GROMACS .gro file of C-alpha atoms in nm:
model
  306
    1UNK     CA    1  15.921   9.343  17.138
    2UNK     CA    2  15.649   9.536  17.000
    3UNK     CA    3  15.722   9.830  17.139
    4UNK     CA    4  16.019   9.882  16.941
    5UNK     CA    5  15.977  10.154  16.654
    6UNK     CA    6  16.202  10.004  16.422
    7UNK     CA    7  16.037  10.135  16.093
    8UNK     CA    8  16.007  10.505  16.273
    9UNK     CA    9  16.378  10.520  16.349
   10UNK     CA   10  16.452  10.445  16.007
   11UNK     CA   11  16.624  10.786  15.950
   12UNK     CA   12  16.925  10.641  16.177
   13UNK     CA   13  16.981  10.330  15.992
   14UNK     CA   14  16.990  10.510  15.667
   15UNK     CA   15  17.200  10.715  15.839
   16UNK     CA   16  17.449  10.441  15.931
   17UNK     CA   17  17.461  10.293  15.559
   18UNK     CA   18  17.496  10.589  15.430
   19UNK     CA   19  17.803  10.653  15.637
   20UNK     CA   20  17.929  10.335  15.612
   21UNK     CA   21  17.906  10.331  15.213
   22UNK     CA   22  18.006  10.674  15.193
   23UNK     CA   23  18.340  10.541  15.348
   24UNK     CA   24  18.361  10.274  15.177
   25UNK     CA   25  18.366  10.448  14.842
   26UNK     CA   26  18.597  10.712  14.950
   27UNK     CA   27  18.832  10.387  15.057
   28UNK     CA   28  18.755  10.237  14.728
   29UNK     CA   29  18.907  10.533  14.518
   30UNK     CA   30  19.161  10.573  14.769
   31UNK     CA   31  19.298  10.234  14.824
   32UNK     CA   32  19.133  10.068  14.590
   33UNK     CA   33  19.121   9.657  14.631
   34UNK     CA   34  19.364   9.337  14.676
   35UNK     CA   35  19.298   9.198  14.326
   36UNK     CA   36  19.414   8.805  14.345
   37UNK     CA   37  19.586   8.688  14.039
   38UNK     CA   38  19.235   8.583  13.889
   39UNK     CA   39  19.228   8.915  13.810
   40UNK     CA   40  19.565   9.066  13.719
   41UNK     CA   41  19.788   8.702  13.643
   42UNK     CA   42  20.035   8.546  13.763
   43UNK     CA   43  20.317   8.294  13.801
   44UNK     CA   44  20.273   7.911  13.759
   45UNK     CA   45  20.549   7.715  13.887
   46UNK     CA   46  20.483   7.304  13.822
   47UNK     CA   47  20.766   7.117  14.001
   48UNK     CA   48  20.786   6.742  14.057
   49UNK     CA   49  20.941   6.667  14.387
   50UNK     CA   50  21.130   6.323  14.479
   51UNK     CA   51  20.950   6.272  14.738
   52UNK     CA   52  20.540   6.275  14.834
   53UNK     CA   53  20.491   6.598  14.964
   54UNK     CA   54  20.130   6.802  15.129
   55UNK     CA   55  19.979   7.089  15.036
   56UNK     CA   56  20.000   7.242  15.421
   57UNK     CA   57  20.419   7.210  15.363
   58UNK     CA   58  20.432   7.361  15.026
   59UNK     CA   59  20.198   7.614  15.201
   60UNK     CA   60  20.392   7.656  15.484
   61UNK     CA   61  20.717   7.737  15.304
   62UNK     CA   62  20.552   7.957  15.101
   63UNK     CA   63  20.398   8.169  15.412
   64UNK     CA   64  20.753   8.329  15.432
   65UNK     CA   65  20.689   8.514  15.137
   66UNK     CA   66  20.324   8.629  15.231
   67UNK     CA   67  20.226   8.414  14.943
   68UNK     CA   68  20.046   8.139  15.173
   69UNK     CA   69  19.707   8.272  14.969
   70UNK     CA   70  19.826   8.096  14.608
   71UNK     CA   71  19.629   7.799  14.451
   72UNK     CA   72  19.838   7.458  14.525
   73UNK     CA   73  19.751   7.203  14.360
   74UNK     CA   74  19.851   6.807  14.367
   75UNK     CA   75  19.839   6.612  14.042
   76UNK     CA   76  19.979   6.332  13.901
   77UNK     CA   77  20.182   6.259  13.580
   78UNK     CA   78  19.895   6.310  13.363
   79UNK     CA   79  19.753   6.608  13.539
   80UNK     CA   80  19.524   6.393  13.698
   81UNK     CA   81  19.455   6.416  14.121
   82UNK     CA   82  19.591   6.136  14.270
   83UNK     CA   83  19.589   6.148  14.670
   84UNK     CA   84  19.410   6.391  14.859
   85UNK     CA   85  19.667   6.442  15.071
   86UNK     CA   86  20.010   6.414  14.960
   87UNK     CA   87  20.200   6.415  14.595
   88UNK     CA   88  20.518   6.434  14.421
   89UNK     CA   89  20.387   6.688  14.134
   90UNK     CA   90  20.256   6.998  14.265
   91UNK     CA   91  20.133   7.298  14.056
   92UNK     CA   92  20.169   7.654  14.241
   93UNK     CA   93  19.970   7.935  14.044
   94UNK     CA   94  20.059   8.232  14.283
   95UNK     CA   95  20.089   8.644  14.179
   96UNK     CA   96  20.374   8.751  13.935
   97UNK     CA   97  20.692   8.754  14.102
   98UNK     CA   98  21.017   8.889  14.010
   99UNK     CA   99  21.301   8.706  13.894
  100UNK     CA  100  21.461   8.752  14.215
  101UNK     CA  101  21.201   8.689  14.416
  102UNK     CA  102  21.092   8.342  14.248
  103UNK     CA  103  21.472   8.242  14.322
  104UNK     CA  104  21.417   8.300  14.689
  105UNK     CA  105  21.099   8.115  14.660
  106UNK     CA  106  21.252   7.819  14.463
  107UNK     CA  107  21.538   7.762  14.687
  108UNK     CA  108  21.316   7.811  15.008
  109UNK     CA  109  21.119   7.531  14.890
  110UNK     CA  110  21.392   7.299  14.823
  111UNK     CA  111  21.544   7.402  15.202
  112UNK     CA  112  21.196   7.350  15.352
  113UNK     CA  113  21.002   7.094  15.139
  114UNK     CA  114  21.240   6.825  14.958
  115UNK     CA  115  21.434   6.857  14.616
  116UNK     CA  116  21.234   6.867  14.315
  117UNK     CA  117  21.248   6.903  13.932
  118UNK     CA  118  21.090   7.215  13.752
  119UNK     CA  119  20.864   7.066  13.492
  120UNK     CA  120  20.703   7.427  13.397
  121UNK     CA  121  20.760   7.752  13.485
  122UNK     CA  122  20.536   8.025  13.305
  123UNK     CA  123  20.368   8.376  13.358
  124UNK     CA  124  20.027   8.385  13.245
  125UNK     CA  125  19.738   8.642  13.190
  126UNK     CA  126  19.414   8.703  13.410
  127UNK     CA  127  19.173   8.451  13.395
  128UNK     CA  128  18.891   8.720  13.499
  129UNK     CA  129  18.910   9.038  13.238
  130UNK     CA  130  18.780   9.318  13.131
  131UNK     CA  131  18.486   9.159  12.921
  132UNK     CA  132  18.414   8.903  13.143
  133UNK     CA  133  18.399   9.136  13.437
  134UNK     CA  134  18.148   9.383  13.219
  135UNK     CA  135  17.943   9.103  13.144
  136UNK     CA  136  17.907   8.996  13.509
  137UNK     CA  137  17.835   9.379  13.575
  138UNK     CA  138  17.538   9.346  13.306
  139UNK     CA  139  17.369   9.006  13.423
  140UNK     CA  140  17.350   9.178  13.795
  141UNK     CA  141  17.167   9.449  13.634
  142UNK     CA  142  16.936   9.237  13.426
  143UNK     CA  143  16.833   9.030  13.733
  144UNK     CA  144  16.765   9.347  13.922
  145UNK     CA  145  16.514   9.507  13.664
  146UNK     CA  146  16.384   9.144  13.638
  147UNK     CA  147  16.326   9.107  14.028
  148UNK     CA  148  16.160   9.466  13.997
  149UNK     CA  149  15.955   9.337  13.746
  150UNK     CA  150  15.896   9.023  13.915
  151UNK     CA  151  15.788   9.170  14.323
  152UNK     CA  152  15.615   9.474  14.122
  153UNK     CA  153  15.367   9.196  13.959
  154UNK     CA  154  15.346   8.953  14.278
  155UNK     CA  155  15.290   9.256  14.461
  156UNK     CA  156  15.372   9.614  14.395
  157UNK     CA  157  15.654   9.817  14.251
  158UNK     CA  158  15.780   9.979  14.580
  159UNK     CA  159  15.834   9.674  14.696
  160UNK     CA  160  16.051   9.576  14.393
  161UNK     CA  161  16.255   9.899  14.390
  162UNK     CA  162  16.347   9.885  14.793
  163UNK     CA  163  16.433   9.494  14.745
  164UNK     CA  164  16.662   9.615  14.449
  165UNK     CA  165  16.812   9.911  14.656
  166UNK     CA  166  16.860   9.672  14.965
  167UNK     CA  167  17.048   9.410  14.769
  168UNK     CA  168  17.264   9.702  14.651
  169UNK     CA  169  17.332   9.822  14.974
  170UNK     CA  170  17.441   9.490  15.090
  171UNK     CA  171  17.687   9.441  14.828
  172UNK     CA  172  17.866   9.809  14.862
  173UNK     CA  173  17.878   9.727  15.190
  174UNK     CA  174  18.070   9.380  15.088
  175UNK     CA  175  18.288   9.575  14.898
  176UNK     CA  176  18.352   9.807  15.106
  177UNK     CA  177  18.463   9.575  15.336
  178UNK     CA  178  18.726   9.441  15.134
  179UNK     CA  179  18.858   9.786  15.021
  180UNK     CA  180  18.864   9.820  15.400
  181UNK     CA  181  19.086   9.552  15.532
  182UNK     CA  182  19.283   9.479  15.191
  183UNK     CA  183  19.112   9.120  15.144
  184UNK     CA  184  19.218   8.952  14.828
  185UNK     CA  185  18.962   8.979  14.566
  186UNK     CA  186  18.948   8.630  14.311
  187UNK     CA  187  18.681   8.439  14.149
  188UNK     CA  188  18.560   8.301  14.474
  189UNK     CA  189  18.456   8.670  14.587
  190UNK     CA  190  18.220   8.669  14.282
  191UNK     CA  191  18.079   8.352  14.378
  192UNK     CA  192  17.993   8.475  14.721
  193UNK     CA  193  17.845   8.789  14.627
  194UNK     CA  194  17.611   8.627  14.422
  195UNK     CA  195  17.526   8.394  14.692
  196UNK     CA  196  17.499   8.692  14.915
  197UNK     CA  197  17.249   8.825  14.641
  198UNK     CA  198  17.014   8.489  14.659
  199UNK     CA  199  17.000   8.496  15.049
  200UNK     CA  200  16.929   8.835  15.089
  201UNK     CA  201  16.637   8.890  14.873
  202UNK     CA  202  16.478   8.567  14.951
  203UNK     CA  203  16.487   8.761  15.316
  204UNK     CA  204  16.340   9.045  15.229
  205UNK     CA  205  16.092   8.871  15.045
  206UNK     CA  206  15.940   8.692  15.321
  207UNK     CA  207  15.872   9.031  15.488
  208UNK     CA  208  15.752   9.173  15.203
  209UNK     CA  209  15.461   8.879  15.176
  210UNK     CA  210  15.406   8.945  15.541
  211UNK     CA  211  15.339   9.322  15.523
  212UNK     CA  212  15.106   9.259  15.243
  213UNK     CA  213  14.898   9.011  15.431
  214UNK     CA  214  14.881   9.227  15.688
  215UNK     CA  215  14.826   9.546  15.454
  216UNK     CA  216  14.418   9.546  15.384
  217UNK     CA  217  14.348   9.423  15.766
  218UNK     CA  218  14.552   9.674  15.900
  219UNK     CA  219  14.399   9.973  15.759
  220UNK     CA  220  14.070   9.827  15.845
  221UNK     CA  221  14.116   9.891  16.197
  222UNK     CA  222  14.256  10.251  16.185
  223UNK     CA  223  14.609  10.128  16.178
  224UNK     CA  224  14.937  10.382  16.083
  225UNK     CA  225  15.207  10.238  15.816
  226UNK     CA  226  15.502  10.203  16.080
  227UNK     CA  227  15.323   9.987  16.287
  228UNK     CA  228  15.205   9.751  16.001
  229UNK     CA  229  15.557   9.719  15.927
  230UNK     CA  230  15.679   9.693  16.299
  231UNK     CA  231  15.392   9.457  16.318
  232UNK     CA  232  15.519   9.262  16.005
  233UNK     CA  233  15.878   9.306  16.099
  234UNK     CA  234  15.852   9.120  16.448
  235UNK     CA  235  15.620   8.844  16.278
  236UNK     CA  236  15.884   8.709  16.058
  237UNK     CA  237  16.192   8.777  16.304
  238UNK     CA  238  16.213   8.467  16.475
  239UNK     CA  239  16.226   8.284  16.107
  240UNK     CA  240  16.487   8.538  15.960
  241UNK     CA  241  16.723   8.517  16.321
  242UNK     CA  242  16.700   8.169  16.313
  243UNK     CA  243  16.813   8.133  15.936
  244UNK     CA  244  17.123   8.351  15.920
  245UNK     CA  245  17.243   8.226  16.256
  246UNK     CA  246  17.200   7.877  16.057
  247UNK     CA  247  17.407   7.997  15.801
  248UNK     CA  248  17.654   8.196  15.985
  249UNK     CA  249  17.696   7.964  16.207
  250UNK     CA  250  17.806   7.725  15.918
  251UNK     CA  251  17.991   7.985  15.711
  252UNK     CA  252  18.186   7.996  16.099
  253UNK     CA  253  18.312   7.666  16.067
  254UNK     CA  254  18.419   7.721  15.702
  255UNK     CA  255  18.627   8.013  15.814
  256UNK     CA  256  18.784   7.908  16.104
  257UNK     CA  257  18.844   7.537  16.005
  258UNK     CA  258  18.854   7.526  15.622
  259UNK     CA  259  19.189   7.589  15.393
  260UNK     CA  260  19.348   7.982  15.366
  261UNK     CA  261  19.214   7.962  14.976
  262UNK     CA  262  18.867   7.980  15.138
  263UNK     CA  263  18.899   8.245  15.420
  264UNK     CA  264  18.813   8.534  15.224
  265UNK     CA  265  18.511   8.329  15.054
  266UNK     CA  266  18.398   8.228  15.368
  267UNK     CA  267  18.484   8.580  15.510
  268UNK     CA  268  18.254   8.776  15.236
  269UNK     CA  269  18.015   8.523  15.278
  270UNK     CA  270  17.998   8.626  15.641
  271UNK     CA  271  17.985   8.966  15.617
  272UNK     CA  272  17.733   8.906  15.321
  273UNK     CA  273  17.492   8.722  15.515
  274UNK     CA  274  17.524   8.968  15.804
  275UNK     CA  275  17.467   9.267  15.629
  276UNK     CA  276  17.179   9.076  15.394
  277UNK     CA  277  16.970   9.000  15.770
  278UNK     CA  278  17.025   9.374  15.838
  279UNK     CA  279  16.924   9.494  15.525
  280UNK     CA  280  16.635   9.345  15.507
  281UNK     CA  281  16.499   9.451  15.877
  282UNK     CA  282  16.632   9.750  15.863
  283UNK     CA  283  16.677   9.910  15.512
  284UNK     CA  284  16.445   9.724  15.258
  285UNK     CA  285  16.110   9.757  15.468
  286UNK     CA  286  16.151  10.118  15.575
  287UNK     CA  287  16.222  10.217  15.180
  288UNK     CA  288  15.898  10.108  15.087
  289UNK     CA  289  15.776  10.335  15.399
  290UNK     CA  290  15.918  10.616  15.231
  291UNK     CA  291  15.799  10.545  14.859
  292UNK     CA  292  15.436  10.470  14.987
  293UNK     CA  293  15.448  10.815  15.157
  294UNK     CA  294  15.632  11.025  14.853
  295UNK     CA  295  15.342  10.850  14.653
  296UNK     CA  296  15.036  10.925  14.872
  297UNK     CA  297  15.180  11.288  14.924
  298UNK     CA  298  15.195  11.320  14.545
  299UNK     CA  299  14.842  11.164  14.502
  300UNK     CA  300  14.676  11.428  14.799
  301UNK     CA  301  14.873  11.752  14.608
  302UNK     CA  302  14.741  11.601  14.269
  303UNK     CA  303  14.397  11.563  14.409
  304UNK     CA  304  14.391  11.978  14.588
  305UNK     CA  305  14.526  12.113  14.227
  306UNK     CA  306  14.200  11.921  14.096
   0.00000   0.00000   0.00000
């Protein structure tokens, strides 16, 4: 396995991000994104049916319409949950639909479901805006000159700035995703790029620690910079293979087993953790290749003018 140049093929795989978030941008002005109704509103619709109904009927009824994505909710008089299962008030918060095509919806559910009584019907605003969103935008930003800080103390600031450009690799890459295939986009989606965040750093962290352990032994004995990171890289491999197939493996079961409100969590979460165990091998290592060799090149031009 150690004959693998990983670090001195690292040309390709910046290469292949580059491509791939080149792409993705394009696709992002282009297309843009599936904004759920976190972001843009919506329609809530609170009927009381005469009957106990499930969630996976109201669902299915609702599938007709390519609305099988909305928030469904079972409550009881009070607005309290009462069974996990089945309900006679249930609260639908779903996109903002059209007078016409709420009527469809409506009668569809009464033909598929069981008669009910409206007890609320209401358009309301984005719970996610402009401020909020801006703020979110600002905190990511903060933790990133903090985590420079941070790595550049604990060990230098290359490392810091390639663990910074790594995690923001990962998450254009996340995005671009979406843009991609049209996924909706809702408060969940924040949730799991921060997650994505978390994981992926801690990754790249633990080779980071291993190059510089390896760092003042290696030069000792003659060695080159790509093969203390090759070196470094295969070390810690085992441990970072084993821990997102742990994950993904997990994030799996969500996907394929768990409720359509969580498919595209579980889906960016997947793509997420994939991309994070890439980045890290890949893209975060190799950067600090590159800084370490802009800097000694500097330091050897400074050194001739003197």
């Amino acid at each position: 396995m150690n004959k693998l140049n990983l670090a001195g093929h690292r040309n390709l795989f910046f290469l292949l991000s580059a491509i791939i978030i080149a792409a993705g941008i394009a696709c992002m002005c282009i297309r843009g994104f599936n904004f759920g109704i976190d972001f843009t509103g919506g329609t809530i619709i609170d009927l009381k049916f005469e009957k106990p109904v499930t969630i996976a009927e109201v669902r299915s009824s609702l599938a007709k319409y390519n609305l099988e994505g909305s928030t469904i909710q079972l409550s009881g008089e009070n607005g309290a949950a009462t069974d996990a299962t089945m309900g006679e008030n249930v609260m639908i918060r779903t996109v903002d639909l059209e007078e016409n095509q709420r009527k469809d919806v409506m009668s569809t559910l009464k033909s598929d479901v069981a008669d009910y009584q409206v007890l609320r019907e209401e358009k309301v605003g984005a719970t996610i805006g402009g401020e909020l969103i801006t703020n979110a935008v600002l905190a990511l930003v903060v933790s990133w000159a903090l985590i420079i800080l941070y790595v550049a103390y604990r060990f230098e600031w290359r490392f810091g700035v390639a663990a910074v450009l790594a995690l923001v690799h990962d998450i254009l890459i996340v995005l671009a995703v979406f843009s991609f295939t049209q996924r909706q986009i809702d408060s969940s989606f924040i949730a799991a790029l921060l997650t994505v965040v978390g994981y992926s750093i801690n990754d790249t962290i633990v080779i980071f620690d291993r190059i510089r352990e390896n760092l003042k032994l290696h030069f000792r004995r003659g060695g080159n910079i790509d093969t203390l990171v090759n070196t470094s890289i295969f070390q810690t491999l085992t441990r970072s293979l084993y821990t997102v197939f742990t994950v993904m493996f997990t994030t799996f079961a969500l996907y394929f087993f768990g409720g359509d409100t969580t498919k595209d969590f579980a889906f960016a979460l997947l793509v997420g953790f994939g991309c994070g165990c890439y980045s890290s091998i890949f893209i975060a290592s190799p950067l600090w290749i590159v800084f370490r060799n802009w800097g000694e090149k500097k330091h050897k031009a400074k050194v001739v003018t003197e």
